[in-house]
Tab-separated table of C-alpha atoms and ligand atoms in Angstrom:
chain	number	residue	atom	x	y	z
A	1	MET	CA	90.073	82.995	85.737
A	2	ILE	CA	92.339	81.529	88.376
A	3	VAL	CA	94.750	83.095	90.861
A	4	MET	CA	98.330	81.809	90.892
A	5	LYS	CA	100.329	82.872	93.917
A	6	PHE	CA	104.065	82.286	94.131
A	7	GLY	CA	105.922	82.379	97.442
A	8	GLY	CA	109.413	83.633	98.194
A	9	THR	CA	111.300	80.426	97.485
A	10	SER	CA	109.509	80.167	94.137
A	11	ASN	CA	111.136	83.499	93.240
A	12	GLU	CA	114.501	83.183	94.872
A	13	ASP	CA	116.652	83.569	91.756
A	14	ALA	CA	116.500	83.812	87.981
A	15	ALA	CA	116.142	80.045	87.543
A	16	ALA	CA	113.248	79.948	89.994
A	17	MET	CA	111.603	82.860	88.214
A	18	ARG	CA	112.027	81.163	84.853
A	19	ASN	CA	110.154	78.260	86.355
A	20	VAL	CA	107.379	80.587	87.538
A	21	ILE	CA	107.093	81.887	83.999
A	22	ARG	CA	106.884	78.318	82.696
A	23	LEU	CA	104.124	77.478	85.181
A	24	VAL	CA	102.117	80.579	84.287
A	25	LYS	CA	102.401	79.662	80.609
A	26	ASN	CA	101.173	76.140	81.394
A	27	HIS	CA	98.027	77.618	82.913
A	28	ILE	CA	97.494	80.388	80.418
A	29	ASP	CA	94.174	78.955	79.186
A	30	GLU	CA	92.745	79.326	82.661
A	31	GLN	CA	93.364	83.081	82.554
A	32	PRO	CA	95.655	83.490	85.529
A	33	VAL	CA	96.004	86.524	87.739
A	34	VAL	CA	99.492	86.247	89.218
A	35	VAL	CA	100.212	87.249	92.822
A	36	ILE	CA	103.866	87.480	93.814
A	37	SER	CA	105.695	87.435	97.137
A	38	ALA	CA	109.002	89.126	97.735
A	39	ILE	CA	112.050	87.061	96.762
A	40	ALA	CA	113.240	84.665	99.464
A	41	LYS	CA	114.261	86.468	102.673
A	42	ALA	CA	113.722	89.924	101.183
A	43	THR	CA	111.088	90.920	103.732
A	44	ASN	CA	113.389	89.843	106.563
A	45	GLU	CA	116.197	91.916	105.125
A	46	LEU	CA	113.983	94.964	104.678
A	47	GLU	CA	112.806	94.603	108.230
A	48	LEU	CA	116.398	94.293	109.396
A	49	THR	CA	117.254	97.429	107.431
A	50	ALA	CA	114.550	99.350	109.249
A	51	ARG	CA	115.466	97.988	112.668
A	52	THR	CA	119.157	98.666	112.133
A	53	ALA	CA	118.318	102.240	111.168
A	54	ALA	CA	116.286	102.604	114.344
A	55	LEU	CA	119.452	101.841	116.312
A	56	GLY	CA	121.026	104.834	114.634
A	57	LYS	CA	123.228	102.654	112.415
A	58	GLU	CA	122.441	104.327	109.145
A	59	ASP	CA	125.427	103.039	107.157
A	60	GLU	CA	124.882	99.480	108.251
A	61	ALA	CA	121.207	99.708	107.329
A	62	ILE	CA	122.027	101.088	103.921
A	63	ALA	CA	124.577	98.345	103.341
A	64	ILE	CA	121.929	95.682	104.069
A	65	VAL	CA	119.376	97.125	101.719
A	66	THR	CA	121.966	97.831	99.020
A	67	ARG	CA	122.936	94.158	99.026
A	68	LEU	CA	119.279	93.229	98.669
A	69	PHE	CA	118.931	95.500	95.660
A	70	GLU	CA	122.082	93.999	94.161
A	71	ARG	CA	120.480	90.592	94.514
A	72	HIS	CA	117.509	91.869	92.511
A	73	ASN	CA	119.756	93.352	89.859
A	74	THR	CA	121.568	90.042	89.503
A	75	ILE	CA	118.228	88.337	88.927
A	76	ILE	CA	117.319	90.925	86.316
A	77	ASP	CA	120.650	90.421	84.545
A	78	ASN	CA	120.312	86.663	84.546
A	79	LEU	CA	116.662	86.548	83.620
A	80	LEU	CA	116.018	89.220	81.047
A	81	VAL	CA	117.529	89.107	77.596
A	82	SER	CA	116.562	92.569	76.497
A	83	ARG	CA	119.100	95.060	77.811
A	84	SER	CA	116.721	97.968	77.404
A	85	VAL	CA	114.037	96.296	79.532
A	86	ALA	CA	116.651	95.335	82.098
A	87	SER	CA	118.062	98.809	82.402
A	88	GLU	CA	114.598	100.329	82.569
A	89	LEU	CA	113.842	98.113	85.569
A	90	GLU	CA	117.195	98.836	87.129
A	91	GLY	CA	116.427	102.531	86.767
A	92	ILE	CA	113.143	102.103	88.652
A	93	PHE	CA	114.899	100.069	91.325
A	94	PHE	CA	117.634	102.675	91.672
A	95	HIS	CA	114.937	105.232	92.349
A	96	HIS	CA	113.322	102.912	94.929
A	97	LEU	CA	116.655	102.406	96.650
A	98	ALA	CA	117.012	106.164	96.944
A	99	GLU	CA	113.546	106.336	98.525
A	100	ILE	CA	114.488	103.697	101.067
A	101	LYS	CA	117.753	105.483	101.856
A	102	ALA	CA	115.764	108.625	102.608
A	103	LEU	CA	113.477	106.660	104.936
A	104	VAL	CA	116.477	105.040	106.605
A	105	LYS	CA	118.025	108.449	107.194
A	106	GLY	CA	114.855	109.715	108.849
A	107	ILE	CA	114.546	106.627	111.048
A	108	ALA	CA	118.223	106.775	112.040
A	109	ILE	CA	117.978	110.435	113.027
A	110	LEU	CA	114.845	109.948	115.087
A	111	ARG	CA	115.940	106.517	116.306
A	112	GLU	CA	112.341	105.585	116.128
A	113	LEU	CA	110.633	103.081	113.886
A	114	THR	CA	106.888	103.455	113.581
A	115	PRO	CA	104.793	100.603	112.140
A	116	ARG	CA	103.958	102.982	109.298
A	117	MET	CA	107.636	103.417	108.410
A	118	LEU	CA	108.261	99.695	108.711
A	119	ASP	CA	105.441	98.955	106.275
A	120	ALA	CA	106.705	101.592	103.862
A	121	ILE	CA	110.093	99.856	103.800
A	122	CYS	CA	108.754	96.277	103.745
A	123	SER	CA	106.437	97.063	100.830
A	124	TYR	CA	109.419	97.227	98.465
A	125	GLY	CA	110.051	93.467	98.501
A	126	GLU	CA	106.882	92.625	96.614
A	127	ARG	CA	107.070	95.777	94.511
A	128	LEU	CA	110.436	94.713	93.111
A	129	SER	CA	109.784	90.995	92.629
A	130	SER	CA	106.434	91.532	90.909
A	131	ARG	CA	108.008	93.899	88.385
A	132	ILE	CA	110.676	91.374	87.474
A	133	ILE	CA	108.145	88.594	86.946
A	134	ALA	CA	105.915	90.849	84.840
A	135	ALA	CA	108.873	91.792	82.648
A	136	GLY	CA	110.015	88.176	82.408
A	137	LEU	CA	106.566	87.049	81.311
A	138	LEU	CA	106.413	89.741	78.637
A	139	GLU	CA	109.761	88.668	77.329
A	140	ALA	CA	108.579	85.069	77.255
A	141	GLY	CA	105.730	86.099	75.001
A	142	VAL	CA	103.003	86.340	77.624
A	143	GLU	CA	101.012	89.528	77.464
A	144	SER	CA	101.423	90.416	81.089
A	145	GLU	CA	100.716	93.678	82.806
A	146	TRP	CA	102.131	94.793	86.127
A	147	VAL	CA	99.419	96.126	88.453
A	148	ASP	CA	100.416	97.800	91.692
A	149	ALA	CA	98.390	96.613	94.693
A	150	ARG	CA	98.011	100.282	95.560
A	151	ASP	CA	95.511	100.490	92.705
A	152	PHE	CA	93.066	98.114	94.352
A	153	MET	CA	94.030	96.662	97.766
A	154	LEU	CA	92.473	99.313	100.005
A	155	THR	CA	93.068	98.552	103.683
A	156	ASP	CA	92.561	100.195	107.037
A	157	ASP	CA	95.560	101.904	108.600
A	158	ASN	CA	96.501	99.206	111.075
A	159	PHE	CA	100.072	99.177	109.826
A	160	GLY	CA	101.707	95.787	110.073
A	161	ARG	CA	98.405	93.955	110.235
A	162	ALA	CA	96.123	95.905	107.952
A	163	GLN	CA	92.727	94.541	107.039
A	164	PRO	CA	91.329	94.933	103.543
A	165	VAL	CA	88.175	96.954	102.932
A	166	LEU	CA	86.576	94.181	100.947
A	167	THR	CA	83.721	96.057	99.325
A	168	ALA	CA	86.135	98.637	97.934
A	169	VAL	CA	88.667	95.998	96.904
A	170	GLU	CA	85.980	94.187	94.952
A	171	VAL	CA	84.996	97.321	93.053
A	172	ASN	CA	88.645	98.210	92.413
A	173	LEU	CA	89.457	94.757	91.075
A	174	GLU	CA	86.572	94.973	88.619
A	175	LYS	CA	88.048	98.234	87.382
A	176	GLU	CA	91.764	97.454	87.438
A	177	ILE	CA	92.147	93.724	86.899
A	178	ARG	CA	88.980	92.318	85.304
A	179	PRO	CA	89.377	94.257	82.031
A	180	LEU	CA	92.931	92.927	81.639
A	181	VAL	CA	91.711	89.368	82.118
A	182	ALA	CA	88.959	90.024	79.582
A	183	GLN	CA	91.641	91.117	77.104
A	184	ARG	CA	93.447	87.835	77.779
A	185	LYS	CA	96.281	89.636	79.500
A	186	VAL	CA	98.003	88.250	82.575
A	187	PRO	CA	97.919	90.767	85.422
A	188	VAL	CA	100.876	90.459	87.806
A	189	THR	CA	100.501	92.012	91.219
A	190	GLN	CA	101.862	91.841	94.755
A	191	GLY	CA	100.735	89.915	97.760
A	192	PHE	CA	101.212	91.173	101.306
A	193	ILE	CA	100.802	94.889	100.648
A	194	GLY	CA	97.880	97.263	100.551
A	195	ILE	CA	97.197	100.958	100.601
A	196	THR	CA	95.343	103.260	102.972
A	197	ARG	CA	92.775	105.774	101.850
A	198	SER	CA	95.442	108.456	102.146
A	199	GLY	CA	97.816	106.545	99.898
A	200	GLU	CA	100.304	104.963	102.290
A	201	TYR	CA	101.505	101.436	101.828
A	202	THR	CA	100.392	98.941	104.451
A	203	THR	CA	101.185	95.277	104.993
A	204	MET	CA	98.699	92.673	106.117
A	205	GLY	CA	101.065	90.716	108.375
A	206	ARG	CA	104.007	88.428	107.697
A	207	GLU	CA	103.298	85.577	105.314
A	208	SER	CA	100.083	87.195	104.162
A	209	SER	CA	100.616	86.864	100.423
A	210	ASP	CA	98.407	83.791	100.484
A	211	TYR	CA	95.770	85.950	102.069
A	212	SER	CA	96.093	88.523	99.262
A	213	ALA	CA	95.665	85.735	96.718
A	214	SER	CA	92.569	84.490	98.443
A	215	ILE	CA	91.096	87.992	98.738
A	216	ILE	CA	91.598	88.511	95.014
A	217	GLY	CA	90.254	85.051	94.171
A	218	GLY	CA	87.223	85.534	96.393
A	219	ALA	CA	86.434	89.031	95.166
A	220	MET	CA	86.787	88.066	91.504
A	221	ASN	CA	85.025	84.698	91.826
A	222	ALA	CA	88.036	82.796	90.576
A	223	ALA	CA	87.600	79.173	89.533
A	224	LYS	CA	90.383	78.368	92.001
A	225	VAL	CA	93.298	79.826	93.907
A	226	GLN	CA	96.649	78.124	93.463
A	227	ILE	CA	99.269	78.550	96.162
A	228	TRP	CA	102.643	77.617	94.652
A	229	THR	CA	105.132	76.897	97.386
A	230	ASP	CA	108.038	74.624	98.277
A	231	VAL	CA	106.105	71.660	99.653
A	232	ASP	CA	104.167	69.029	97.737
A	233	GLY	CA	100.890	69.825	99.411
A	234	ILE	CA	99.317	68.991	102.730
A	235	LEU	CA	100.932	65.922	104.244
A	236	THR	CA	99.806	63.249	106.673
A	237	ALA	CA	102.268	64.573	109.284
A	238	ASP	CA	105.255	66.850	109.644
A	239	PRO	CA	107.947	65.370	107.370
A	240	ARG	CA	110.656	66.474	109.799
A	241	VAL	CA	109.163	64.112	112.364
A	242	VAL	CA	107.702	61.253	110.323
A	243	LYS	CA	109.709	59.753	107.477
A	244	SER	CA	106.963	57.913	105.641
A	245	VAL	CA	104.560	60.828	105.224
A	246	LYS	CA	102.127	60.789	102.367
A	247	LYS	CA	100.470	63.615	100.573
A	248	LEU	CA	96.741	64.218	100.796
A	249	LYS	CA	95.012	64.645	97.506
A	250	ARG	CA	92.071	66.445	98.962
A	251	LEU	CA	90.934	68.022	102.192
A	252	SER	CA	87.949	70.060	103.309
A	253	PHE	CA	88.259	73.637	104.498
A	254	GLU	CA	87.216	72.535	107.961
A	255	GLU	CA	89.963	69.935	108.099
A	256	ALA	CA	92.547	72.397	106.840
A	257	PHE	CA	91.377	74.853	109.485
A	258	GLU	CA	91.831	72.335	112.265
A	259	LEU	CA	95.233	71.300	110.960
A	260	SER	CA	96.629	74.785	110.776
A	261	TYR	CA	95.135	75.721	114.100
A	262	PHE	CA	96.833	72.794	115.758
A	263	GLY	CA	100.246	73.407	114.350
A	264	ALA	CA	100.531	72.208	110.767
A	265	LYS	CA	102.080	74.806	108.521
A	266	VAL	CA	99.569	74.605	105.734
A	267	LEU	CA	97.155	77.387	105.007
A	268	HIS	CA	96.690	80.129	107.530
A	269	PRO	CA	93.046	80.031	108.680
A	270	ARG	CA	92.692	83.653	107.667
A	271	THR	CA	93.695	82.710	104.126
A	272	MET	CA	90.717	80.444	103.788
A	273	LEU	CA	88.038	82.911	104.852
A	274	PRO	CA	87.630	84.925	101.625
A	275	VAL	CA	87.344	81.778	99.509
A	276	ILE	CA	85.179	79.687	101.838
A	277	GLU	CA	82.292	82.080	101.446
A	278	LYS	CA	82.347	81.673	97.706
A	279	ASN	CA	83.181	77.979	97.746
A	280	ILE	CA	86.353	78.504	95.727
A	281	PRO	CA	88.876	75.658	95.975
A	282	VAL	CA	92.460	76.323	97.011
A	283	GLN	CA	95.183	74.159	95.538
A	284	ILE	CA	98.570	73.862	97.216
A	285	LEU	CA	101.326	72.978	94.784
A	286	ASN	CA	105.088	72.613	94.711
A	287	SER	CA	106.650	75.026	92.239
A	288	LYS	CA	109.864	73.020	92.178
A	289	ARG	CA	108.389	69.631	91.464
A	290	ASP	CA	105.551	68.755	89.155
A	291	GLY	CA	102.693	67.120	90.971
A	292	THR	CA	99.021	67.449	91.621
A	293	GLY	CA	99.340	69.050	95.071
A	294	THR	CA	96.488	69.094	97.545
A	295	MET	CA	93.057	70.465	96.792
A	296	VAL	CA	91.268	72.125	99.688
A	297	ASP	CA	87.609	72.620	99.017
A	298	PHE	CA	84.237	72.686	100.561
A	299	HIS	CA	81.998	69.710	100.826
A	300	PHE	CA	84.512	67.013	100.526
A	301	ASP	CA	83.418	64.403	102.949
A	302	GLY	CA	85.932	61.628	102.770
A	303	ASN	CA	85.495	58.644	100.579
A	304	GLU	CA	81.933	58.346	99.312
A	305	GLU	CA	82.248	54.632	98.629
A	306	GLN	CA	83.279	53.846	102.182
A	307	PRO	CA	81.187	56.177	104.278
A	308	ASP	CA	81.926	54.293	107.494
A	309	ALA	CA	85.673	54.177	107.089
A	310	VAL	CA	87.785	55.965	109.621
A	311	ARG	CA	88.835	59.106	107.953
A	312	ILE	CA	91.822	60.419	109.783
A	313	LYS	CA	93.766	62.300	107.207
A	314	SER	CA	96.535	64.046	108.976
A	315	ILE	CA	98.292	64.454	112.304
A	316	ALA	CA	99.358	67.892	113.463
A	317	HIS	CA	101.413	68.421	116.556
A	318	LYS	CA	102.621	71.326	118.618
A	319	ASN	CA	105.389	71.567	121.165
A	320	ASP	CA	105.521	73.941	124.091
A	321	ILE	CA	102.017	73.585	125.388
A	322	ALA	CA	100.988	74.301	128.958
A	323	VAL	CA	97.880	72.953	130.647
A	324	VAL	CA	96.331	75.432	133.049
A	325	SER	CA	93.703	74.226	135.528
A	326	ILE	CA	91.714	76.529	137.768
A	327	PHE	CA	89.731	75.560	140.856
A	328	PRO	CA	87.336	78.302	141.853
A	329	ARG	CA	88.146	80.035	145.087
A	330	LYS	CA	84.661	81.096	146.013
A	331	ARG	CA	81.515	79.303	145.025
A	332	PHE	CA	80.988	81.216	141.831
A	333	SER	CA	78.060	80.051	139.835
A	334	PRO	CA	79.582	77.935	137.088
A	335	TYR	CA	78.932	80.353	134.340
A	336	MET	CA	80.091	83.387	136.186
A	337	PHE	CA	83.294	81.542	136.814
A	338	TRP	CA	83.660	80.583	133.154
A	339	GLU	CA	82.836	84.065	132.050
A	340	GLU	CA	85.492	85.581	134.293
A	341	ILE	CA	88.107	83.114	133.139
A	342	PHE	CA	87.361	83.615	129.481
A	343	ASN	CA	87.324	87.379	129.940
A	344	VAL	CA	90.839	87.184	131.298
A	345	LEU	CA	91.966	85.007	128.402
A	346	THR	CA	90.367	87.390	125.922
A	347	ALA	CA	92.008	90.373	127.575
A	348	TYR	CA	95.360	88.657	127.106
A	349	GLY	CA	94.556	87.800	123.503
A	350	ILE	CA	94.751	84.100	124.235
A	351	THR	CA	92.741	81.604	122.279
A	352	THR	CA	92.713	78.060	123.427
A	353	GLY	CA	91.996	75.257	121.051
A	354	MET	CA	91.203	72.990	123.922
A	355	THR	CA	89.270	73.270	127.149
A	356	ALA	CA	87.898	70.701	129.538
A	357	THR	CA	85.504	71.315	132.379
A	358	SER	CA	84.308	69.251	135.272
A	359	GLU	CA	81.658	70.440	137.646
A	360	PHE	CA	83.661	73.503	138.577
A	361	LYS	CA	87.178	73.073	137.485
A	362	ILE	CA	88.283	74.405	134.139
A	363	ALA	CA	91.382	73.253	132.338
A	364	PHE	CA	92.711	74.606	129.093
A	365	ALA	CA	95.731	74.049	126.908
A	366	VAL	CA	97.616	77.074	125.626
A	367	ASP	CA	100.957	77.921	124.080
A	368	GLU	CA	103.501	77.914	126.863
A	369	THR	CA	104.689	81.392	125.921
A	370	THR	CA	101.296	82.910	126.704
A	371	VAL	CA	101.432	81.881	130.359
A	372	SER	CA	102.838	85.156	131.670
A	373	GLU	CA	103.114	86.307	135.244
A	374	GLY	CA	100.365	88.816	134.554
A	375	LEU	CA	98.027	86.127	133.300
A	376	VAL	CA	98.682	83.893	136.286
A	377	HIS	CA	98.085	86.827	138.616
A	378	GLU	CA	94.768	87.688	136.963
A	379	LEU	CA	93.533	84.093	136.979
A	380	GLU	CA	94.496	83.603	140.598
A	381	LYS	CA	91.899	86.190	141.539
A	382	PHE	CA	89.265	83.607	140.699
A	383	GLY	CA	90.758	80.419	141.974
A	384	SER	CA	93.843	78.403	142.650
A	385	LEU	CA	95.910	77.469	139.686
A	386	GLU	CA	97.830	74.447	138.563
A	387	VAL	CA	100.076	74.872	135.534
A	388	LEU	CA	101.616	71.843	133.852
A	389	HIS	CA	104.562	72.779	131.680
A	390	LYS	CA	106.447	71.009	128.893
A	391	LYS	CA	103.458	69.396	127.292
A	392	GLY	CA	102.678	68.919	123.632
A	393	SER	CA	99.492	68.456	121.668
A	394	ILE	CA	98.615	66.007	118.951
A	395	CYS	CA	95.663	66.700	116.770
A	396	LEU	CA	94.222	64.005	114.532
A	397	VAL	CA	92.178	65.537	111.785
A	398	GLY	CA	89.595	63.989	109.531
A	399	LYS	CA	85.965	64.577	108.905
A	400	GLY	CA	83.383	62.126	110.179
A	401	MET	CA	85.273	61.068	113.271
A	402	ARG	CA	82.416	61.424	115.643
A	403	GLY	CA	80.539	58.628	113.993
A	404	ALA	CA	83.544	56.356	113.725
A	405	GLY	CA	83.237	54.226	116.823
A	406	GLY	CA	86.412	52.214	116.527
A	407	ILE	CA	88.699	55.157	116.301
A	408	LEU	CA	89.298	55.926	119.972
A	409	PRO	CA	90.495	52.427	120.936
A	410	ARG	CA	92.764	52.412	117.918
A	411	ILE	CA	94.330	55.664	118.950
A	412	PHE	CA	94.866	54.638	122.527
A	413	GLN	CA	96.241	51.244	121.580
A	414	THR	CA	99.112	53.021	119.912
A	415	LEU	CA	99.833	55.097	123.003
A	416	PRO	CA	99.819	52.561	125.852
A	417	ASP	CA	102.706	54.059	127.770
A	418	PHE	CA	101.980	57.688	127.393
A	419	GLN	CA	100.369	59.764	130.029
A	420	VAL	CA	97.498	61.753	128.540
A	421	TYR	CA	96.682	65.017	130.295
A	422	MET	CA	93.797	66.252	128.216
A	423	ILE	CA	91.559	65.011	125.435
A	424	SER	CA	89.214	66.919	123.245
A	425	PHE	CA	86.803	65.001	121.110
A	426	GLY	CA	83.344	65.814	119.909
A	427	ALA	CA	83.228	69.590	119.665
A	428	SER	CA	84.251	69.301	116.080
A	429	ASP	CA	83.459	66.426	113.823
A	430	ALA	CA	86.894	66.750	112.342
A	431	ASN	CA	89.395	66.423	115.142
A	432	ILE	CA	90.600	64.592	118.216
A	433	THR	CA	93.237	66.374	120.240
A	434	LEU	CA	95.405	64.942	122.998
A	435	VAL	CA	97.899	66.573	125.301
A	436	ILE	CA	100.876	64.455	126.359
A	437	ASP	CA	104.416	65.101	127.572
A	438	ASP	CA	106.421	67.164	125.163
A	439	GLU	CA	109.343	64.722	125.235
A	440	CYS	CA	107.107	61.868	124.002
A	441	LEU	CA	105.554	63.868	121.207
A	442	HIS	CA	107.640	62.663	118.286
A	443	GLU	CA	107.435	59.038	119.294
A	444	ALA	CA	103.670	59.265	119.719
A	445	VAL	CA	103.203	60.971	116.369
A	446	ASN	CA	105.249	58.237	114.700
A	447	ASN	CA	103.279	55.486	116.426
A	448	LEU	CA	100.010	57.021	115.385
A	449	HIS	CA	101.190	57.580	111.864
A	450	ALA	CA	102.269	53.959	111.537
A	451	ALA	CA	98.968	52.686	112.912
A	452	LEU	CA	96.725	54.983	110.942
A	453	PHE	CA	98.434	55.496	107.625
A	454	GLU	CA	100.590	52.480	106.944
A	455	HIS	CA	97.734	50.523	105.424
A	456	ASP	CA	95.974	52.619	102.912
A	457	GLU	CA	92.439	52.124	104.069
A	458	LEU	CA	91.040	54.773	101.860
A	459	PRO	CA	92.372	54.155	98.416
A	460	GLY	CA	92.718	57.291	96.424
A	461	MET	CA	92.970	59.619	99.350
A	462	PHE	CA	96.741	59.692	99.708
A	463	GLU	CA	99.638	59.730	97.344
A	464	GLU	CA	103.186	58.565	98.036
A	465	LEU	CA	105.666	61.388	97.688
A	466	PRO	CA	108.162	61.283	94.856
A	467	HIS	CA	111.732	60.836	96.088
B	1	LIG	N1	106.960	88.652	101.829
B	1	LIG	C1	106.092	88.615	102.968
B	1	LIG	C2	106.748	87.881	104.110
B	1	LIG	O1	107.824	87.332	103.944
B	1	LIG	C3	104.755	88.046	102.659
B	1	LIG	C4	104.752	86.599	102.236
B	1	LIG	O2	105.774	86.083	101.817
B	1	LIG	O3	103.680	85.982	102.282
B	1	LIG	O4	106.214	87.871	105.172
B	2	MG	MG1	106.966	84.193	102.238
């Protein structure tokens, strides 16, 4: 079996849903389990409903959510031919709207929105969209069956960022989903949401439908997990910054990890964890344009025929970086000093993708927004601080870089006029990261892209994008 996950823009209206149905039919021989996100913007609107209610504006909140339900009913009307199926769904949705109105009333009276209430309201997005897709598939002659995530996706009760209880989820999937697959049915379920032991809906964090897909794929040993989205796959750079981007045919998990960590909007690192363990490939595909997408899998190590070739595959960049340097006040022993500094960072929930140390001094690059007064105050207990603002990072990703001797000169040749504040190279075999001035970031990324990707040194690795 495979998992096919469709994101919000893949479900935005009846035409988009018809396309989802077409894609599922195309893959029917691979025995898909379908994971659905809420329709485009639905989660935002549900969240807005809840937050508006918390301000005591009950009528306004109800108006927002009523419009959202009307949008769903329009999709039903435009998608489904059978009036009886359509009105059955509309009946269920009417009931759901009444449930939300009751929640809104409670929130508006108390003027308090707990994470539990927010999850209860946000869960409806996926619950509605998944039902429409399941009905649409049935009507299109696919034996689909709607399965509520509450029947298998057991999570803890960290509302808003719930974690699945994997052992239980695995057992539940064998009971609830596997038999359907065995009967050649197509189960349709929701991403994003889960259920606590006491039966309350949870959500696993915004944009976590991919994570749901990967949990299901991992637990059921899927042949692969397909993430159907609105981009052609993983690209050589951000297309908003570089015009001539190409698509990568294949990437390793490690490379995808580095890319997403350093700012590329590809797969969330968390999404990859459940499938990495089982060595299950993840394919990123555009639901609006036929193509082969990008395959992210395990031991892909560049181009086997050219083992010495430089294998930079993609450039990620991030704005709004600050470089913080600390000079120890007292003569701490080096590791005491490091320990104290990292304890402070941990206490503030800060991870830094980049650190540099000299004999005593420590420098690290962090998101500008994390440099709070409190953090500065805590760090100043251990030494004097220098904070450089308005920096940006560029991360060049590609496995096998450490062995590729010529790569550093090539990179620096393209950046002769840029001041470089930090470099990280060597900790991972798959990335080189530089910190430069934020205002030069786009120019530098374009220079690097031209130097590294214009001549296709690794035939077969990239694909031009269709226009
Ligand atoms: N619908 C949820 C969100 O918008 C989950 C997802 O789309 O992945 O955050
Ligand atoms: Mg989404």
